[in-house]
Amino acid sequence: MEIRPFDAADTDAVVQLWNDCGLTRPWNDPHRDIARKRSVAPELFCVGVDAGGRLMASIMIGYDGHRGWINYLAVHQAHQRQGNARRLVQHAERLLTVRGCPKLNLQVRAGNEAVIALYESLGYANDQSVTLGKRLIADI
């Protein structure tokens, strides 16, 4: 898998990947999420492509000067369990480390034990934190 920055031409394939991986929700417009990310540190939005150049993975990385974040980590089902998610996370860690990011946080939906196990295998641990959210701008 080659990891490269997201390009606008990737939009439809990325949204399809997110849908296929169950990452989208009715209250989030993935096209708006992409547009927002492209306006803030777009170099931290990456995709993985196979040898034929076909999009197979994505990761949206954020850094606010205090903590790094991972969102929309997705690997196409045909390419899962081959180390591709691990490579994307390690890529994110490198990008954030060179920016001086001291800690990387991420969220996993409750009950997604396979993804929790993946992150634990990469050294991540439950911080015993509760995440709260409040929508400021409605997408739908």
XYZ file of C-alpha atoms in Angstrom:
140
model
C 0.000 0.000 0.000
C 1.251 3.443 -0.935
C 0.198 6.207 1.467
C -0.271 9.623 -0.095
C -2.129 12.867 0.599
C -5.837 12.967 -0.208
C -6.727 14.565 -3.553
C -10.124 16.032 -4.456
C -10.447 13.327 -7.127
C -10.494 10.768 -4.271
C -13.707 12.139 -2.766
C -16.246 9.686 -4.169
C -14.028 6.670 -3.518
C -13.319 7.803 0.059
C -17.006 8.360 0.826
C -17.801 4.919 -0.612
C -15.034 3.380 1.512
C -16.411 5.047 4.638
C -19.905 3.803 3.810
C -18.621 0.279 3.141
C -16.710 0.288 6.446
C -19.711 1.548 8.418
C -18.105 4.828 9.452
C -20.782 7.219 8.214
C -23.779 8.270 10.262
C -27.056 9.887 9.111
C -26.284 13.125 10.964
C -22.824 13.546 9.389
C -22.393 14.545 5.771
C -19.084 12.921 4.741
C -18.645 15.400 1.885
C -18.796 18.261 4.394
C -16.345 16.442 6.665
C -13.943 16.190 3.733
C -14.409 19.854 2.806
C -13.769 20.905 6.404
C -10.607 18.828 6.616
C -9.359 20.211 3.313
C -9.602 23.702 4.827
C -7.548 22.807 7.924
C -4.189 21.022 7.575
C -5.155 19.148 4.402
C -1.746 17.454 4.344
C -2.958 15.459 7.360
C -5.659 13.724 5.328
C -4.140 10.644 3.715
C -5.270 7.727 1.613
C -3.792 4.346 0.857
C -3.773 3.022 -2.686
C -2.935 -0.414 -4.015
C -0.352 -1.208 -6.704
C -2.926 -0.331 -9.383
C -3.600 3.072 -7.838
C -7.037 2.055 -6.513
C -8.038 3.663 -3.230
C -8.149 1.103 -0.436
C -7.753 3.057 2.808
C -8.007 6.449 4.488
C -6.983 8.268 7.642
C -7.891 11.781 8.725
C -5.373 13.200 11.187
C -5.767 16.295 13.323
C -3.518 18.325 15.594
C -4.627 21.307 17.637
C -1.266 22.123 19.228
C -2.123 20.088 22.326
C -3.285 16.661 21.157
C -3.357 14.731 17.940
C -6.446 12.909 16.735
C -7.248 10.137 14.305
C -10.587 10.057 12.507
C -11.957 8.060 9.597
C -9.374 5.285 9.716
C -10.766 2.874 7.139
C -9.374 -0.052 5.201
C -11.385 -1.755 2.473
C -12.550 -5.187 3.596
C -10.468 -6.968 0.934
C -7.320 -5.375 2.389
C -8.026 -5.782 6.117
C -5.886 -7.904 8.444
C -2.808 -7.341 6.274
C -1.134 -4.631 8.361
C -2.581 -1.714 6.414
C -4.377 -0.069 9.355
C -1.184 -0.424 11.393
C 0.810 1.287 8.631
C -1.686 4.157 8.463
C -1.591 4.681 12.236
C 2.207 4.601 12.243
C 2.203 7.131 9.395
C -0.068 9.393 11.458
C 2.215 9.022 14.469
C 5.239 10.079 12.389
C 3.433 13.104 10.921
C 2.360 14.225 14.381
C 5.720 13.569 16.042
C 7.548 15.879 13.624
C 4.986 18.571 14.518
C 5.835 18.190 18.214
C 2.577 16.485 19.163
C 3.014 14.946 22.628
C -0.015 12.617 22.630
C -2.389 11.068 20.138
C -6.037 10.430 21.018
C -8.712 8.586 19.112
C -12.248 7.424 19.580
C -13.686 3.997 18.883
C -17.401 3.364 18.931
C -18.534 1.254 21.871
C -18.681 -2.431 21.034
C -16.112 -2.316 18.220
C -13.853 -4.840 19.935
C -11.802 -5.696 16.827
C -10.722 -2.085 16.363
C -10.044 -1.666 20.083
C -7.796 -4.746 19.896
C -5.972 -3.254 16.899
C -5.215 -0.036 18.769
C -4.203 -1.908 21.919
C -1.747 -3.932 19.832
C -0.230 -0.609 18.753
C 0.260 0.541 22.349
C -2.924 2.547 22.853
C -4.827 2.215 26.129
C -8.182 3.244 27.499
C -7.615 6.609 29.224
C -10.744 6.070 31.308
C -12.159 9.242 29.796
C -15.682 10.041 28.726
C -16.089 11.805 25.427
C -18.883 14.336 25.174
C -19.966 16.068 22.014
C -22.171 18.934 20.923
C -23.041 19.679 17.331
C -22.442 23.353 16.519
C -23.362 23.215 12.819
C -25.961 20.797 11.509
C -24.859 18.810 8.466
C -28.223 17.426 7.433
